[in-house]
Coordinates of C-alpha atoms and ligand atoms in Angstrom, one line a residue:
M1 CA 103.5 -17.2 23.0
S2 CA 107.1 -16.1 22.8
E3 CA 108.4 -12.6 23.1
N4 CA 105.0 -11.0 23.6
N5 CA 105.2 -7.4 24.8
C6 CA 101.5 -7.2 25.4
D7 CA 99.6 -8.2 28.6
F8 CA 97.8 -11.0 26.8
D9 CA 98.3 -12.9 23.6
L10 CA 94.7 -12.7 23.0
V11 CA 91.6 -10.8 24.2
I12 CA 88.3 -12.2 23.2
V13 CA 85.2 -9.9 23.4
G14 CA 82.1 -11.9 24.3
A15 CA 81.4 -15.2 26.0
G16 CA 78.7 -16.6 23.9
F17 CA 79.3 -19.8 21.9
A18 CA 82.0 -18.1 19.8
G19 CA 84.0 -16.5 22.7
M20 CA 83.8 -19.7 24.8
Y21 CA 85.1 -21.9 22.0
M22 CA 87.8 -19.3 21.0
L23 CA 89.0 -19.4 24.6
H24 CA 89.1 -23.2 24.6
R25 CA 91.1 -23.2 21.4
A26 CA 93.5 -20.4 22.5
R27 CA 94.3 -22.4 25.7
G28 CA 95.1 -25.4 23.5
L29 CA 97.6 -23.3 21.7
G30 CA 99.2 -22.3 24.9
L31 CA 98.1 -18.6 24.5
K32 CA 97.5 -16.3 27.4
A33 CA 93.9 -15.4 26.8
K34 CA 91.2 -13.3 28.5
V35 CA 87.5 -12.9 27.7
F36 CA 85.5 -9.8 28.5
E37 CA 81.7 -10.4 28.7
A38 CA 79.1 -7.7 29.2
G39 CA 76.6 -10.1 30.8
S40 CA 76.9 -11.7 34.2
G41 CA 77.1 -15.2 32.6
V42 CA 78.0 -17.1 29.5
G43 CA 75.7 -17.9 26.6
G44 CA 75.5 -14.6 24.6
T45 CA 72.3 -14.5 22.7
W46 CA 70.8 -17.2 24.9
Y47 CA 71.8 -15.2 28.0
W48 CA 69.9 -12.1 26.9
N49 CA 66.9 -13.4 24.9
R50 CA 64.8 -14.9 27.7
Y51 CA 61.4 -13.8 26.4
P52 CA 58.6 -16.3 26.8
G53 CA 58.6 -18.9 24.1
A54 CA 62.3 -18.3 23.1
R55 CA 63.7 -21.3 21.5
C56 CA 66.1 -22.2 18.7
D57 CA 64.7 -22.9 15.3
V58 CA 67.5 -25.2 14.3
E59 CA 67.0 -28.7 15.6
S60 CA 68.7 -29.5 18.9
M61 CA 70.8 -32.4 17.6
Q62 CA 72.4 -30.0 15.1
Y63 CA 72.5 -26.8 17.1
S64 CA 75.4 -27.9 19.3
Y65 CA 79.2 -27.9 19.4
Q66 CA 80.9 -30.7 17.6
F67 CA 84.5 -30.1 18.7
S68 CA 84.2 -32.5 21.6
P69 CA 82.8 -36.0 20.8
E70 CA 82.4 -36.7 24.5
L71 CA 80.3 -33.6 25.0
E72 CA 78.3 -34.4 21.9
Q73 CA 77.6 -37.9 23.2
E74 CA 76.9 -37.1 26.8
W75 CA 74.6 -34.0 26.5
E76 CA 70.9 -34.9 26.2
W77 CA 68.5 -32.5 24.6
S78 CA 64.9 -32.9 25.8
E79 CA 63.0 -31.4 22.8
R80 CA 63.2 -31.4 19.0
Y81 CA 63.8 -27.6 19.2
S82 CA 65.6 -26.5 22.4
P83 CA 64.0 -23.9 24.6
Q84 CA 66.2 -21.0 25.6
P85 CA 66.7 -22.2 29.2
E86 CA 68.0 -25.5 28.0
I87 CA 70.5 -23.9 25.6
L88 CA 71.7 -21.6 28.4
N89 CA 72.1 -24.7 30.6
Y90 CA 74.2 -26.2 27.9
A91 CA 76.4 -23.0 27.6
N92 CA 76.9 -23.1 31.4
H93 CA 77.7 -26.8 31.2
V94 CA 80.3 -26.2 28.6
A95 CA 81.8 -23.3 30.6
D96 CA 82.1 -25.6 33.6
R97 CA 83.2 -28.7 31.8
F98 CA 86.1 -26.9 30.1
D99 CA 86.8 -24.6 33.1
L100 CA 86.3 -21.5 31.0
R101 CA 85.1 -19.1 33.7
A102 CA 88.6 -18.7 35.1
D103 CA 89.5 -16.5 32.2
I104 CA 86.2 -14.7 31.7
Q105 CA 85.6 -11.3 33.3
F106 CA 81.9 -10.9 33.5
D107 CA 79.9 -7.6 33.7
T108 CA 82.5 -5.9 31.7
S109 CA 82.2 -4.4 28.2
V110 CA 85.1 -3.5 26.0
E111 CA 84.5 0.2 25.1
R112 CA 87.7 1.0 23.2
A113 CA 90.2 -0.9 21.2
I114 CA 93.2 1.0 19.8
F115 CA 95.9 -0.6 17.7
D116 CA 99.4 0.5 18.7
E117 CA 101.6 0.4 15.7
G118 CA 104.8 0.5 17.6
S119 CA 104.2 -2.5 19.8
S120 CA 101.6 -4.3 17.5
C121 CA 99.3 -4.6 20.5
W122 CA 95.7 -3.7 20.8
N123 CA 95.1 -1.4 23.8
L124 CA 91.7 -2.1 25.3
T125 CA 89.7 0.0 27.7
T126 CA 86.8 -1.7 29.5
S127 CA 83.5 -0.3 31.0
D128 CA 85.1 -0.3 34.5
G129 CA 87.9 2.0 33.2
E130 CA 90.6 -0.7 33.3
T131 CA 93.1 -1.0 30.5
C132 CA 95.0 -4.0 29.1
S133 CA 96.8 -4.9 25.9
A134 CA 96.7 -7.9 23.7
R135 CA 98.6 -9.0 20.6
Y136 CA 95.3 -10.3 19.0
C137 CA 91.8 -9.3 19.5
V138 CA 88.9 -11.6 18.6
M139 CA 85.5 -9.9 18.4
A140 CA 83.1 -12.7 19.3
T141 CA 80.3 -10.1 19.8
G142 CA 77.5 -11.9 18.0
C143 CA 75.4 -10.9 15.0
L144 CA 72.2 -10.0 16.9
S145 CA 73.5 -8.5 20.1
S146 CA 72.6 -4.8 19.9
T147 CA 68.9 -4.3 20.5
N148 CA 67.0 -1.8 18.4
L149 CA 64.6 0.3 20.4
P150 CA 63.0 2.8 18.0
D151 CA 62.9 6.3 19.1
F152 CA 59.1 6.6 19.5
E153 CA 57.9 10.0 20.5
G154 CA 57.0 10.0 24.2
L155 CA 58.9 6.8 24.9
D156 CA 59.9 7.9 28.3
S157 CA 56.5 9.2 29.2
F158 CA 54.9 5.7 29.3
K159 CA 54.2 4.9 33.0
G160 CA 53.8 1.1 32.6
D161 CA 56.4 -1.6 32.2
K162 CA 58.6 -1.7 29.1
Y163 CA 60.5 -4.7 27.9
H164 CA 62.7 -5.5 24.9
T165 CA 62.7 -9.2 23.9
G166 CA 66.5 -9.0 23.6
Q167 CA 67.0 -7.7 27.1
W168 CA 64.4 -9.7 29.0
P169 CA 64.4 -9.6 32.8
H170 CA 66.1 -12.7 34.3
E171 CA 63.4 -13.2 36.9
G172 CA 60.8 -13.5 34.1
V173 CA 57.6 -11.4 33.7
D174 CA 54.1 -12.2 34.9
F175 CA 51.6 -10.6 32.6
T176 CA 48.6 -12.1 34.4
G177 CA 45.7 -9.6 34.5
K178 CA 47.7 -7.1 32.4
R179 CA 46.8 -5.3 29.1
V180 CA 49.9 -5.9 27.0
A181 CA 51.1 -4.4 23.7
V182 CA 53.7 -6.1 21.5
I183 CA 55.3 -4.0 18.8
G184 CA 56.8 -6.0 16.0
T185 CA 56.0 -9.3 14.3
G186 CA 59.5 -10.8 13.6
S187 CA 60.8 -14.1 15.0
S188 CA 61.0 -12.9 18.6
A189 CA 57.4 -11.6 18.5
I190 CA 56.1 -14.6 16.7
Q191 CA 57.6 -16.9 19.4
S192 CA 56.5 -14.8 22.3
I193 CA 53.0 -13.7 21.2
P194 CA 51.2 -17.0 21.9
H195 CA 52.7 -17.2 25.4
I196 CA 52.0 -13.6 26.3
A197 CA 48.4 -14.1 25.0
E198 CA 47.9 -17.1 27.3
Q199 CA 48.8 -14.9 30.3
A200 CA 47.6 -11.4 29.6
E201 CA 44.2 -10.0 30.1
H202 CA 44.4 -8.6 26.7
L203 CA 47.1 -8.5 24.1
T204 CA 47.3 -6.0 21.3
V205 CA 49.9 -6.6 18.5
F206 CA 51.1 -3.7 16.5
Q207 CA 52.2 -5.0 13.1
R208 CA 54.1 -3.0 10.5
T209 CA 55.0 -5.9 8.1
P210 CA 53.4 -9.4 8.3
N211 CA 55.9 -12.3 8.3
Y212 CA 55.8 -15.8 7.0
T213 CA 56.0 -18.4 9.7
I214 CA 56.1 -22.2 9.4
P215 CA 54.9 -24.4 12.3
A216 CA 57.7 -25.9 14.4
H217 CA 55.9 -29.0 15.3
N218 CA 58.1 -29.1 18.3
R219 CA 57.9 -32.2 20.5
A220 CA 59.8 -34.1 23.1
M221 CA 63.0 -35.5 21.7
D222 CA 62.5 -38.9 20.0
Q223 CA 65.0 -40.9 22.0
A224 CA 65.4 -43.4 19.2
Y225 CA 66.2 -40.6 16.8
A226 CA 68.7 -39.0 19.3
A227 CA 70.4 -42.4 19.7
K228 CA 70.6 -42.9 16.0
V229 CA 72.2 -39.4 15.5
K230 CA 74.7 -40.1 18.2
A231 CA 75.7 -43.4 16.7
E232 CA 76.6 -41.6 13.5
Y233 CA 77.3 -38.0 14.6
P234 CA 80.5 -37.5 12.5
A235 CA 78.7 -38.6 9.3
M236 CA 75.7 -36.3 10.1
R237 CA 78.0 -33.3 10.8
A238 CA 79.9 -34.1 7.6
R239 CA 76.7 -34.1 5.5
A240 CA 75.6 -30.9 7.1
K241 CA 78.9 -29.2 5.9
T242 CA 78.0 -30.1 2.3
M243 CA 74.8 -28.1 2.5
P244 CA 74.6 -24.3 1.9
P245 CA 73.0 -23.6 5.3
G246 CA 75.4 -25.9 7.1
M247 CA 72.5 -28.1 8.3
D248 CA 71.8 -31.8 7.6
I249 CA 68.7 -31.3 5.4
T250 CA 67.5 -33.0 2.3
P251 CA 66.2 -30.3 0.0
N252 CA 64.4 -31.2 -3.2
M253 CA 66.4 -29.6 -6.0
Q254 CA 63.6 -29.8 -8.6
P255 CA 62.5 -26.3 -9.9
A256 CA 59.1 -25.5 -8.5
L257 CA 57.6 -24.7 -11.9
E258 CA 58.6 -28.1 -13.4
A259 CA 56.2 -29.7 -11.0
T260 CA 52.4 -29.8 -11.6
A261 CA 50.2 -27.8 -9.4
E262 CA 49.1 -31.0 -7.6
E263 CA 52.7 -32.1 -7.1
R264 CA 53.6 -28.7 -5.7
Q265 CA 50.7 -28.7 -3.3
A266 CA 51.6 -32.2 -2.1
Q267 CA 55.2 -31.2 -1.7
Y268 CA 54.4 -28.0 0.3
E269 CA 51.9 -30.0 2.5
A270 CA 54.7 -32.5 3.3
K271 CA 57.1 -29.7 4.1
W272 CA 54.5 -27.9 6.2
A273 CA 53.9 -31.2 8.1
E274 CA 57.7 -31.6 8.6
G275 CA 57.8 -28.0 9.9
G276 CA 60.4 -25.3 10.4
I277 CA 63.1 -23.8 8.1
P278 CA 63.4 -26.9 5.8
F279 CA 60.1 -25.7 4.3
M280 CA 62.2 -23.5 2.0
G281 CA 63.9 -26.7 0.6
A282 CA 60.5 -27.8 -0.9
F283 CA 62.0 -26.9 -4.3
G284 CA 65.4 -25.9 -5.6
D285 CA 64.7 -22.5 -7.0
L286 CA 62.5 -20.8 -4.4
M287 CA 65.1 -18.2 -3.6
L288 CA 66.1 -17.7 -7.2
N289 CA 62.9 -17.4 -9.2
D290 CA 60.1 -15.0 -8.3
E291 CA 57.4 -17.0 -9.8
A292 CA 58.6 -20.2 -8.1
N293 CA 58.8 -18.3 -4.8
N294 CA 55.3 -17.1 -5.2
T295 CA 53.9 -20.7 -5.3
A296 CA 55.4 -21.3 -1.8
A297 CA 54.2 -17.9 -0.6
A298 CA 50.7 -18.5 -1.9
F299 CA 50.6 -21.9 -0.2
V300 CA 51.5 -20.3 3.2
R301 CA 48.9 -17.5 2.6
G302 CA 46.4 -20.3 2.0
K303 CA 47.3 -21.8 5.4
I304 CA 46.9 -18.5 7.1
R305 CA 43.4 -18.2 5.6
E306 CA 42.6 -21.8 6.7
T307 CA 43.7 -21.1 10.3
V308 CA 42.6 -17.5 11.1
E309 CA 38.8 -17.4 11.4
D310 CA 38.3 -13.7 10.7
P311 CA 39.1 -13.1 7.0
A312 CA 40.1 -9.5 7.5
I313 CA 42.6 -10.5 10.2
A314 CA 43.9 -13.3 7.9
E315 CA 44.4 -10.8 5.2
L316 CA 46.3 -8.5 7.5
L317 CA 48.5 -11.4 8.6
S318 CA 49.3 -12.4 5.0
P319 CA 52.6 -11.1 3.6
D320 CA 52.6 -10.3 -0.1
N321 CA 56.4 -10.3 -0.5
V322 CA 59.0 -12.9 -1.3
I323 CA 58.9 -15.8 1.2
G324 CA 62.3 -16.3 2.8
C325 CA 63.5 -12.8 1.9
K326 CA 63.1 -11.6 5.4
R327 CA 64.2 -14.3 7.8
L328 CA 61.6 -17.1 7.8
C329 CA 60.0 -17.5 11.2
V330 CA 59.1 -20.7 12.9
D331 CA 56.3 -20.8 15.4
S332 CA 54.0 -22.7 17.7
D333 CA 50.4 -21.7 17.4
Y334 CA 51.1 -18.2 16.1
Y335 CA 48.3 -17.8 13.6
D336 CA 45.8 -19.6 16.0
T337 CA 46.5 -17.0 18.6
Y338 CA 44.6 -14.4 16.5
N339 CA 41.4 -16.5 17.0
R340 CA 41.4 -15.6 20.7
P341 CA 38.9 -13.0 21.7
D342 CA 41.5 -11.4 23.9
V343 CA 44.0 -10.7 21.1
T344 CA 43.8 -7.7 18.8
L345 CA 45.9 -7.0 15.7
V346 CA 46.6 -3.4 14.8
D347 CA 47.9 -2.7 11.3
I348 CA 50.5 0.1 11.4
A349 CA 51.8 -0.5 7.9
N350 CA 50.6 2.9 6.7
D351 CA 49.9 4.6 10.0
P352 CA 52.9 4.2 12.2
I353 CA 52.7 4.5 16.0
E354 CA 52.3 8.2 16.5
R355 CA 53.5 8.4 20.0
L356 CA 53.6 6.8 23.4
T357 CA 51.7 8.4 26.2
P358 CA 51.7 7.8 30.0
D359 CA 48.9 5.2 29.4
G360 CA 49.8 3.5 26.2
L361 CA 50.1 4.1 22.5
V362 CA 48.4 6.3 19.9
V363 CA 47.8 5.1 16.3
K364 CA 45.8 7.2 13.8
G365 CA 44.6 9.3 16.6
E366 CA 43.2 6.3 18.5
A367 CA 44.6 5.6 22.0
Y368 CA 45.4 2.1 23.1
E369 CA 45.7 1.9 26.9
V370 CA 48.1 -0.8 28.1
D371 CA 49.9 -1.8 31.3
A372 CA 53.0 -3.1 29.6
I373 CA 54.8 -2.7 26.2
V374 CA 57.0 -5.4 24.7
F375 CA 59.3 -4.1 22.1
A376 CA 60.0 -7.0 19.7
T377 CA 61.7 -4.6 17.5
G378 CA 64.9 -6.5 16.7
F379 CA 68.5 -5.6 16.5
D380 CA 71.1 -3.4 14.9
A381 CA 72.3 -6.6 13.3
M382 CA 75.8 -7.7 12.4
T383 CA 77.5 -4.3 12.7
G384 CA 75.8 -2.6 15.6
T385 CA 77.8 -4.0 18.5
L386 CA 81.2 -3.6 16.7
L387 CA 80.4 0.0 15.8
R388 CA 79.4 0.8 19.4
I389 CA 83.0 0.0 20.4
D390 CA 85.6 2.7 19.6
I391 CA 87.8 0.6 17.4
R392 CA 90.8 2.4 15.8
G393 CA 93.3 0.6 13.5
L394 CA 96.3 1.8 11.5
G395 CA 96.7 5.5 11.3
G396 CA 94.1 6.0 14.0
R397 CA 91.3 5.2 11.5
T398 CA 88.1 4.3 13.2
L399 CA 86.0 1.3 12.1
K400 CA 83.1 3.8 11.9
E401 CA 84.9 5.7 9.2
K402 CA 85.9 2.5 7.4
W403 CA 82.3 1.2 7.5
E404 CA 80.6 4.5 6.7
E405 CA 79.1 3.1 3.5
G406 CA 78.5 -0.3 4.9
P407 CA 80.7 -3.1 6.4
K408 CA 83.7 -4.2 4.5
S409 CA 85.8 -7.2 5.5
Y410 CA 87.9 -10.0 4.1
L411 CA 85.9 -13.2 4.5
G412 CA 83.9 -11.6 7.4
L413 CA 86.9 -12.5 9.4
S414 CA 89.3 -9.5 9.2
M415 CA 89.2 -5.9 8.2
A416 CA 92.0 -4.3 6.1
G417 CA 93.8 -1.7 8.3
F418 CA 92.9 -3.4 11.5
P419 CA 95.7 -5.9 12.0
N420 CA 95.5 -8.7 14.4
M421 CA 91.8 -8.2 14.9
F422 CA 89.4 -11.0 13.9
T423 CA 85.6 -11.1 13.8
V424 CA 83.7 -14.4 14.4
T425 CA 80.8 -14.6 12.0
G426 CA 81.3 -11.0 11.0
P427 CA 79.5 -9.3 8.1
G428 CA 80.7 -10.8 4.8
S429 CA 80.6 -14.4 6.2
P430 CA 77.6 -16.8 5.9
S431 CA 76.8 -16.6 9.6
V432 CA 73.1 -15.7 10.0
L433 CA 72.2 -17.6 6.8
T434 CA 73.6 -20.8 8.3
N435 CA 73.4 -22.9 11.4
M436 CA 75.3 -20.6 13.7
L437 CA 77.2 -23.1 15.8
P438 CA 79.0 -24.9 12.9
S439 CA 79.8 -21.5 11.4
I440 CA 81.2 -20.3 14.7
E441 CA 83.3 -23.4 15.1
Q442 CA 84.6 -23.0 11.5
H443 CA 85.6 -19.4 12.1
V444 CA 87.2 -20.1 15.5
D445 CA 89.2 -23.0 14.1
W446 CA 90.3 -20.9 11.2
I447 CA 91.4 -18.1 13.5
A448 CA 93.1 -20.5 15.9
D449 CA 95.0 -22.1 13.1
C450 CA 96.0 -18.7 11.8
L451 CA 97.3 -17.6 15.2
A452 CA 99.3 -20.9 15.4
Y453 CA 100.7 -20.2 11.9
C454 CA 101.8 -16.7 13.0
Q455 CA 103.3 -18.0 16.1
E456 CA 105.3 -20.7 14.3
N457 CA 106.5 -18.3 11.7
G458 CA 107.4 -15.5 14.0
H459 CA 104.8 -13.0 12.6
K460 CA 103.7 -10.2 14.9
Q461 CA 101.2 -8.7 12.6
I462 CA 98.6 -10.1 10.2
N463 CA 96.5 -7.7 8.1
S464 CA 94.2 -8.3 5.2
S465 CA 95.3 -6.5 2.1
Q466 CA 93.0 -3.8 0.7
Q467 CA 92.8 -5.6 -2.6
A468 CA 91.8 -9.0 -1.1
E469 CA 89.1 -7.2 0.9
D470 CA 87.8 -5.3 -2.1
D471 CA 87.6 -8.5 -4.1
W472 CA 85.8 -10.3 -1.3
V473 CA 83.3 -7.4 -0.8
S474 CA 82.5 -7.5 -4.6
H475 CA 82.0 -11.2 -4.4
V476 CA 79.7 -10.9 -1.4
S477 CA 77.7 -8.3 -3.3
E478 CA 77.5 -10.3 -6.5
S479 CA 76.4 -13.4 -4.7
A480 CA 73.6 -11.4 -3.0
D481 CA 72.4 -10.1 -6.3
L482 CA 71.8 -13.7 -7.5
S483 CA 69.2 -14.3 -4.8
L484 CA 65.8 -13.0 -4.0
R485 CA 67.0 -12.6 -0.5
S486 CA 68.5 -9.2 -1.2
T487 CA 65.3 -7.8 -2.7
C488 CA 63.4 -6.7 0.4
S489 CA 63.7 -4.3 3.3
S490 CA 65.2 -6.7 6.0
W491 CA 67.7 -6.4 8.7
Y492 CA 70.1 -8.4 6.4
V493 CA 70.4 -5.1 4.4
G494 CA 70.2 -2.8 7.5
A495 CA 66.8 -1.6 6.5
N496 CA 65.4 -1.7 10.1
I497 CA 67.8 0.9 11.4
P498 CA 67.3 4.5 10.2
G499 CA 70.3 5.9 8.4
K500 CA 72.1 2.5 8.2
P501 CA 73.7 2.0 4.8
R502 CA 71.8 -0.5 2.7
V503 CA 74.2 -3.4 2.1
F504 CA 73.4 -7.1 2.1
M505 CA 75.7 -8.0 5.0
P506 CA 76.0 -11.8 5.2
Y507 CA 77.6 -13.9 2.5
L508 CA 75.1 -15.8 0.3
G509 CA 77.5 -18.2 -1.4
G510 CA 76.7 -21.0 1.1
F511 CA 78.7 -22.7 3.8
P512 CA 80.6 -25.3 1.6
M513 CA 81.9 -22.7 -0.9
Y514 CA 82.9 -20.4 1.9
V515 CA 84.8 -23.0 3.8
E516 CA 86.6 -24.1 0.7
R517 CA 87.7 -20.5 0.1
C518 CA 88.8 -20.0 3.7
N519 CA 90.8 -23.3 3.6
D520 CA 92.4 -22.5 0.3
I521 CA 93.5 -19.1 1.6
A522 CA 95.1 -20.7 4.7
A523 CA 96.7 -23.5 2.7
N524 CA 98.4 -20.9 0.5
G525 CA 100.2 -19.1 3.3
Y526 CA 97.2 -16.9 4.1
K527 CA 96.8 -15.5 0.7
G528 CA 95.4 -12.0 0.7
F529 CA 96.9 -11.2 4.1
A530 CA 100.1 -9.3 4.8
L531 CA 102.2 -11.0 7.4
S532 CA 105.1 -9.2 9.1
Ligands
N01_601 O1 63.7 -8.9 15.1 P1 63.2 -8.5 13.6 P2 63.5 -10.2 15.9 N1 57.6 0.5 14.4 O2 64.0 -7.4 13.1 C1 59.2 -4.3 13.8 C2 66.9 -14.2 15.1 N2 66.0 -14.9 16.0 O3 64.1 -10.0 17.3 O4 59.4 -5.8 9.5 C3 56.9 -0.6 14.3 O5 63.1 -9.7 12.8 C4 59.6 -4.8 12.5 O6 58.8 -4.4 11.5 P3 59.3 -4.3 9.9 C5 66.4 -14.3 13.7 O7 67.5 -14.4 12.8 C6 66.0 -16.2 15.9 O8 62.1 -10.7 15.9 O9 60.7 -3.7 10.0 N3 57.5 -1.8 14.2 C7 59.6 -6.3 12.8 O10 58.3 -6.8 12.7 C8 65.6 -13.1 13.5 O11 65.4 -12.7 12.2 C9 65.2 -16.9 16.7 O12 58.3 -3.5 9.2 C10 58.8 -1.9 14.1 C11 60.0 -6.4 14.2 O13 59.8 -5.1 14.8 C12 66.4 -12.1 14.2 O14 66.9 -12.8 15.4 C13 64.3 -16.3 17.5 C14 59.6 -0.7 14.3 C15 61.5 -6.7 14.4 O15 61.7 -8.0 13.8 C16 65.7 -10.9 14.7 O16 64.4 -11.2 15.1 C17 64.3 -14.9 17.6 C18 58.9 0.5 14.4 N4 59.6 1.7 14.5 C19 65.1 -14.2 16.8 N5 60.9 -1.1 14.2 C20 65.2 -18.4 16.6 O17 66.1 -19.1 16.5 C21 60.9 -2.4 14.1 N6 59.6 -2.9 14.0 C22 63.9 -19.0 16.7

């Protein structure tokens, strides 16, 4: 990049799928780029989340990069839904294949990013005390990258082993002969519980809110299917981009209540047999109409009662809220696990964990002695990682101040008052409501094109206007109000973190509408941005 008075054209924070592809695109533009990564390797979420049973719940043939047709053709996935080690192998393969490591500094977090108005550079300070400057800063920090460890009384007094699913030891954990507690029943817990139960002497699950989960029906990759997809990959990717979640699925658009009870039952059975997230595509209005939603919820509750032998346990495991409001889970043998004699479910909905003691946990005055505790307690999602960095924009205003009442951004890509900084899949973008990889690629491509535009036109600064941001924030909020998704206490609204402002953070308008808006803005000279 010409006449750059900063050390780098671009600093990228994070070497997950977003940061890696951003680096690849930056190199293609001839930019001098550097990546800082807190972990010792690439892969982001798949680097950290190594708990037993961790796997992606988007099908392997779709949860992959599409920027390189050769990569797409040559890589072979072994299962319908990829396990974490295989996705991490893929990330490492991509890093090697495109020689990305040369520009990634591992074991280094960015702790401070301060915009210098005189030079239009971002001045960055890393965890090892080093400083550097960059014209542009891309925060590829992930949506679920800051773990949430609740501040239980006596947390430090526990003498046994403590694990968080999002920071799992790389060498793995052997629970053989151990009494284990799992706190939480979200996606991470639901995936890990059947595996931990297999190993542990006894597993006790502490459940605050039951979750709906749909069987994955995972299996070895059907080679004929993989070959068929590869033969027509571009067409499949193109179809996926026309669907709100950015996945090639074929939802039934019929309203649930227009079908007879028998038709509904048959449709839900078919979707249950298909497995996974597409279950919510059984009918077109499941996230729009409470009554319609309840037909799907009732079906799943019926499945829980069919599977779990003890009616009292089945009742405890049955959610009574909107299905799909909290992130739908996908499992292998989750409900069956509660038929094991060595698994206990403890309901803490009304009686929270009182405290941890040297020997275990106390609920309602009753002590549960365990050797290990697994905290499957989730993440400070979407904003947590960004807010842990001391980010200061124009006039020294901190991101913390700007986001005091909840995250505000233009397109989930840029924050007014923070010029030359971009977020990949930030709050206000469809991100976590879509297949993350296509969403990441779309953001990175948009940012790369924007940087090229600035370069070609001699702009040193790009900053979203306050008006454009305000309008987008209102649009994000109005879109959320149309869906049942915004009606419950989920991490989408920050409800899992005490004191976090309640704002529905991702954009619910769907991938195609969002992409159209981004493209339109770019085609019109980056409408809503001030370029100077
Ligand atoms: O976290 P969660 P997660 N006392 O926040 C409970 C993605 N993901 O790591 O519901 C007691 O969903 C909390 O209870 P409640 C996916 O997007 C994807 O499981 O708040 N319990 C809840 O049960 C997912 O949604 C994949 O009442 C406490 C649990 O901990 C996201 O990551 C796999 C508590 C946290 O569940 C996060 O999933 C895994 C407390 N103080 C994850 N605090 C796949 O692709 C929290 N809890 C398959």
